[in-house]
Short mmCIF file of N, CA and C in Angstrom, two decimals:
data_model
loop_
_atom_site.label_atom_id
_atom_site.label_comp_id
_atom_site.label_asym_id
_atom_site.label_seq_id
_atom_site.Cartn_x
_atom_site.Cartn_y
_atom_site.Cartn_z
N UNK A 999 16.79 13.35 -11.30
CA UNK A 999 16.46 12.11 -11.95
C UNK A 999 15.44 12.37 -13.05
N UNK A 1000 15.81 11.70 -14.44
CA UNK A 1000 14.94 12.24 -15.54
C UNK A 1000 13.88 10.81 -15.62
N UNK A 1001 12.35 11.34 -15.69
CA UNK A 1001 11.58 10.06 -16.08
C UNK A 1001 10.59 10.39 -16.59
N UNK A 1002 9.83 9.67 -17.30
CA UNK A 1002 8.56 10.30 -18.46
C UNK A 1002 7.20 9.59 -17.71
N UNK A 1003 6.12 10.81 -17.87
CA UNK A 1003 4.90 10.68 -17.28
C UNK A 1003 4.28 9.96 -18.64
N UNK A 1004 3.27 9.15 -18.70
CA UNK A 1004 2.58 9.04 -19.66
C UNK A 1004 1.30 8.47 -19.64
N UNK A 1005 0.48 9.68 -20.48
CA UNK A 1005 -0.90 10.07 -20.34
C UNK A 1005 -1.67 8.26 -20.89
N UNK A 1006 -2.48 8.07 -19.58
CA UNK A 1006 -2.73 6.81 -20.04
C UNK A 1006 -4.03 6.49 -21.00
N UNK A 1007 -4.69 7.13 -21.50
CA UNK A 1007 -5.67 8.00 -22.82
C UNK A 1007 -5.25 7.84 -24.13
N UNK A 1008 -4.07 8.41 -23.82
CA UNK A 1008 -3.67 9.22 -25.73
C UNK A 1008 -2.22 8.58 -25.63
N UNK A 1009 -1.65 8.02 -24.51
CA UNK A 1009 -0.04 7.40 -24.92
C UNK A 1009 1.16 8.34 -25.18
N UNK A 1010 0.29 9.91 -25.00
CA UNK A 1010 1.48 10.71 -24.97
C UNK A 1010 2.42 11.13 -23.57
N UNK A 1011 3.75 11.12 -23.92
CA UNK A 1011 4.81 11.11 -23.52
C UNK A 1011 5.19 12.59 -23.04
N UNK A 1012 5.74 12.97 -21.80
CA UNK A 1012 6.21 14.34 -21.52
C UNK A 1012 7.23 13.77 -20.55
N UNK A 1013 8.47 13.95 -20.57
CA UNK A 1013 10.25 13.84 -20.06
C UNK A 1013 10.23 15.12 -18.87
N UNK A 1014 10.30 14.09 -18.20
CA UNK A 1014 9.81 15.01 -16.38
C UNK A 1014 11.39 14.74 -15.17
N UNK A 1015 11.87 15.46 -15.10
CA UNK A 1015 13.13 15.62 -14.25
C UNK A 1015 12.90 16.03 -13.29
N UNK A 1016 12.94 15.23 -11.63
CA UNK A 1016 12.44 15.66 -10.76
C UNK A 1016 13.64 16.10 -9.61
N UNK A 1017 13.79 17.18 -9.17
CA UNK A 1017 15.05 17.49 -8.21
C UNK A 1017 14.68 17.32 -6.86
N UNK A 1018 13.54 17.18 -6.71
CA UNK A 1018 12.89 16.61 -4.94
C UNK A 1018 12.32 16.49 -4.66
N UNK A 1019 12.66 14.95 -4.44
CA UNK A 1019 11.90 13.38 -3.73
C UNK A 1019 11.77 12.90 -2.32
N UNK A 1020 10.99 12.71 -1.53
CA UNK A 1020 10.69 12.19 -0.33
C UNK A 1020 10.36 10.80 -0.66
N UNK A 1021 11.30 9.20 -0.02
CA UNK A 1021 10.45 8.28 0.18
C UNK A 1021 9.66 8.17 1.08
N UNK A 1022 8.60 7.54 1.17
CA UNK A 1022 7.82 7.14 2.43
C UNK A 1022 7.45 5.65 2.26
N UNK A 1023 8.13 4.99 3.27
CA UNK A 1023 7.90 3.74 2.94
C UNK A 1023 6.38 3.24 4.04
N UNK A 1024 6.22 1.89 3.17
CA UNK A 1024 4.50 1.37 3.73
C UNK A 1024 3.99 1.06 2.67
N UNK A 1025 2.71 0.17 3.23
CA UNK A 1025 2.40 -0.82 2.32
C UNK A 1025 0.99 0.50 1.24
N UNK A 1026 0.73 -0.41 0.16
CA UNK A 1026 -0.12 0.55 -0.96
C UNK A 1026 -0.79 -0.32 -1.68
N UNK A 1027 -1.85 0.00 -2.55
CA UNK A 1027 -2.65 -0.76 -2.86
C UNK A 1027 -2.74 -0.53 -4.59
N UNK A 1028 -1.91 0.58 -4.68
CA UNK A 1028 -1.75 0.89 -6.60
C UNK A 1028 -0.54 0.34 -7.19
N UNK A 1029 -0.77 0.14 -8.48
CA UNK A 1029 0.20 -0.38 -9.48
C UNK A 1029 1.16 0.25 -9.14
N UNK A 1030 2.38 0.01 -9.06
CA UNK A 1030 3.71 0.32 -9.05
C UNK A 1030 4.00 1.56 -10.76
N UNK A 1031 3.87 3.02 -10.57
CA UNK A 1031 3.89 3.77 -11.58
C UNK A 1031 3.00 4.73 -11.14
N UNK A 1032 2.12 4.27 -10.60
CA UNK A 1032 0.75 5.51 -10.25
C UNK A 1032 0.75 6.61 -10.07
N UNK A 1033 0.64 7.52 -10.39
CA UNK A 1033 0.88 8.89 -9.90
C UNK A 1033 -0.46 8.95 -9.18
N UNK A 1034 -0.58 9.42 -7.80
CA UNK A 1034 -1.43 9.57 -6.33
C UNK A 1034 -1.31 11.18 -6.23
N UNK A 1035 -2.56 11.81 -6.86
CA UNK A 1035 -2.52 13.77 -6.15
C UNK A 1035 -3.88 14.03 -5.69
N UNK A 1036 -4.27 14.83 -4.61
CA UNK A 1036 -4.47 15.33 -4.38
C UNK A 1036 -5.40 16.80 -4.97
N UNK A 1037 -4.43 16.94 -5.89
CA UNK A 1037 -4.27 17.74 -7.14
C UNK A 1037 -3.81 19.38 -6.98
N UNK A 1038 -3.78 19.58 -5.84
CA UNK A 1038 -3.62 21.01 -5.18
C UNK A 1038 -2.46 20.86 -4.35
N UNK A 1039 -1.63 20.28 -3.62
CA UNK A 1039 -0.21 20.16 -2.89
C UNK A 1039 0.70 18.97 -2.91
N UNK A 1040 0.02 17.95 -3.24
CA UNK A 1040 0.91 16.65 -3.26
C UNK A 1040 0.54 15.57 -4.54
N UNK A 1041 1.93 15.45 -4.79
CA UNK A 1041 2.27 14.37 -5.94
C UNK A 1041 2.97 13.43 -5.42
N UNK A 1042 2.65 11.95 -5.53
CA UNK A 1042 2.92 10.55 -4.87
C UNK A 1042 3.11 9.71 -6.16
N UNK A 1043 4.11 9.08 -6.13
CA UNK A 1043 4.47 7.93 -7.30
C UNK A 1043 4.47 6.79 -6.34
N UNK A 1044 3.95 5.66 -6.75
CA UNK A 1044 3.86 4.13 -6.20
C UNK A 1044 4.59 3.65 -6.50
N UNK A 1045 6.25 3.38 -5.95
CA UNK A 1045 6.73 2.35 -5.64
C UNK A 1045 6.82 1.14 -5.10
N UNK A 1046 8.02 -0.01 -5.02
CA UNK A 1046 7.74 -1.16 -4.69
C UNK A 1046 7.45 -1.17 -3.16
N UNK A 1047 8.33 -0.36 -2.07
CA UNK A 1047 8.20 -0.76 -1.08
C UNK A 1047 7.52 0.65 -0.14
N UNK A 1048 6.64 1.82 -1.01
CA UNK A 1048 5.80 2.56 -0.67
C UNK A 1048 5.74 3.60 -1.41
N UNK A 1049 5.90 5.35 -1.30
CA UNK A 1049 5.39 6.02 -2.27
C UNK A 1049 6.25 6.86 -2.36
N UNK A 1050 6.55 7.69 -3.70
CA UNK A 1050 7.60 8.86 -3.93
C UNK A 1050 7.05 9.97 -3.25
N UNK A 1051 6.70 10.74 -2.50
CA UNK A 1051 6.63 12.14 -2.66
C UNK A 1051 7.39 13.10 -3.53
N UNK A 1052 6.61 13.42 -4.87
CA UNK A 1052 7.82 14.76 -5.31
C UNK A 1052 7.54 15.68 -4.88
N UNK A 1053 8.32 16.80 -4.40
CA UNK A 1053 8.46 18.09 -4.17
C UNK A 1053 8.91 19.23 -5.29
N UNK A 1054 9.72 18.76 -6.05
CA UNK A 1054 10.50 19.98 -7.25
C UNK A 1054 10.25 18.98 -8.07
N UNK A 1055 10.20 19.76 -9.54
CA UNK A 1055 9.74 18.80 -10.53
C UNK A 1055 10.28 20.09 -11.95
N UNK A 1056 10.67 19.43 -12.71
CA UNK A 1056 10.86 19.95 -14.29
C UNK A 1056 10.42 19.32 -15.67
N UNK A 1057 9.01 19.95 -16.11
CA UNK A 1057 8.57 18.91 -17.07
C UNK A 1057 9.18 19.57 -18.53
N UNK A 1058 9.62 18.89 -19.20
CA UNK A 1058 10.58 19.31 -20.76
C UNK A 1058 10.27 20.91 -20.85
N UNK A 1059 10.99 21.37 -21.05
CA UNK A 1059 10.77 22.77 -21.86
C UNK A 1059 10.50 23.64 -20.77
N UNK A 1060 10.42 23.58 -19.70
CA UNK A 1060 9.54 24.68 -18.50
C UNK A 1060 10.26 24.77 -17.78
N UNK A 1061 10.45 25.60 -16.41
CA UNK A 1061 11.42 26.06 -15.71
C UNK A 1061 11.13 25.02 -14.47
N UNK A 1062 11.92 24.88 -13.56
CA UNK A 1062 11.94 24.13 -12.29
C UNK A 1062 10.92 24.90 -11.38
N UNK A 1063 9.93 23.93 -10.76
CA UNK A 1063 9.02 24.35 -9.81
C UNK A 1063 8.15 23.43 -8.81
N UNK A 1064 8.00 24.28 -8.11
CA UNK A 1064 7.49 22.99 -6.60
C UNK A 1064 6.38 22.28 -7.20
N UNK A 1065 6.01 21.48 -6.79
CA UNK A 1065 4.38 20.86 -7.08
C UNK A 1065 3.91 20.95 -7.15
N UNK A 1066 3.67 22.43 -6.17
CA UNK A 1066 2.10 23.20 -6.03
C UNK A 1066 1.87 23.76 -7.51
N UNK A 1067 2.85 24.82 -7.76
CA UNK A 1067 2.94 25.27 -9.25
C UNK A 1067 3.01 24.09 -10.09
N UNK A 1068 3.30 23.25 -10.04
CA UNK A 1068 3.28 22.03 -10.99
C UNK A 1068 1.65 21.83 -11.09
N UNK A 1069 1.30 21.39 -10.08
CA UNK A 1069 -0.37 21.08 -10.37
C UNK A 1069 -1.27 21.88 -11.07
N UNK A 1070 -0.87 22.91 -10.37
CA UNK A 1070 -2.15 24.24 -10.78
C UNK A 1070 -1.94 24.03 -12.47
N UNK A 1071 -1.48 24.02 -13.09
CA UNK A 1071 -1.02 24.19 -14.58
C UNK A 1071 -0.90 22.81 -15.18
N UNK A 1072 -0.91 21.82 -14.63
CA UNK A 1072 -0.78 20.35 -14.86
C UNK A 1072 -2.46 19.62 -15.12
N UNK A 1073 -3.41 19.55 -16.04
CA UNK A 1073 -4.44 18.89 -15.99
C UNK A 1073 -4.48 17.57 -15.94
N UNK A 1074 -5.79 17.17 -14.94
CA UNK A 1074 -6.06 15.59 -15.13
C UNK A 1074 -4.82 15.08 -14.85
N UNK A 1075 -4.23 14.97 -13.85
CA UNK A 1075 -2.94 14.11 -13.06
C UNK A 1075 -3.78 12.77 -13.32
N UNK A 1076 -4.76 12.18 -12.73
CA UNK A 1076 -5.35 11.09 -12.33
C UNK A 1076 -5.19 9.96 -13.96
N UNK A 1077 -5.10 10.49 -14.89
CA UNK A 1077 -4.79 10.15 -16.41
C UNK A 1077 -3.08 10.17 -16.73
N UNK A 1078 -2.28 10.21 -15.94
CA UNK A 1078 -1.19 9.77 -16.11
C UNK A 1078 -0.38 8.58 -15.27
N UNK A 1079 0.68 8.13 -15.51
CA UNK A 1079 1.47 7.52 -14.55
C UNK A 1079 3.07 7.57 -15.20
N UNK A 1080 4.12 6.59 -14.44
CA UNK A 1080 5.56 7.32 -14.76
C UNK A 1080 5.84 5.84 -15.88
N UNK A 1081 6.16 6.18 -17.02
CA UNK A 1081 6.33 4.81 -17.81
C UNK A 1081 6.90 4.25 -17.29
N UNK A 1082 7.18 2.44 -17.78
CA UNK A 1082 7.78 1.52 -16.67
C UNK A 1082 9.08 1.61 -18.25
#
């Protein structure tokens, strides 16, 4: 599934294709878009009826990789979310 993160700062745009998703459903208290990390093993998107877990992720131009490698190389998660 292809969807764009965007840096909520500067309004820039990066086209993020994610190959594996965990729902977890339950109630949440963030905007529906949020990206929720940790910043070291887990990436959480806020959905309507609880949260994405991604697991595999492909951001434009870069090769496919788990999250963990996604983070380490990914700055300031807490400054993005998934455009609506």
């Amino acid at each position: 599934s292809w969807t764009i993160f965007e840096n909520k700062l500067t309004k820039k745009n990066i086209i993020i294709k994610i190959y594996s998703a965990e729902i977890i459903e339950g109630e949440h208290k963030s905007e529906i878009g949020t990206i929720i990390s940790d910043k070291k093993n887990h990436l959480y998107i806020s959905a309507i009826n609880g949260l994405i877990s991604i697991m595999e992720i492909q951001p434009e131009g870069r090769k496919k990789m788990n999250i963990k490698d996604f983070l380490i190389g990914f700055r300031e998660i807490e400054n993005w979310k998934v455009k609506s």
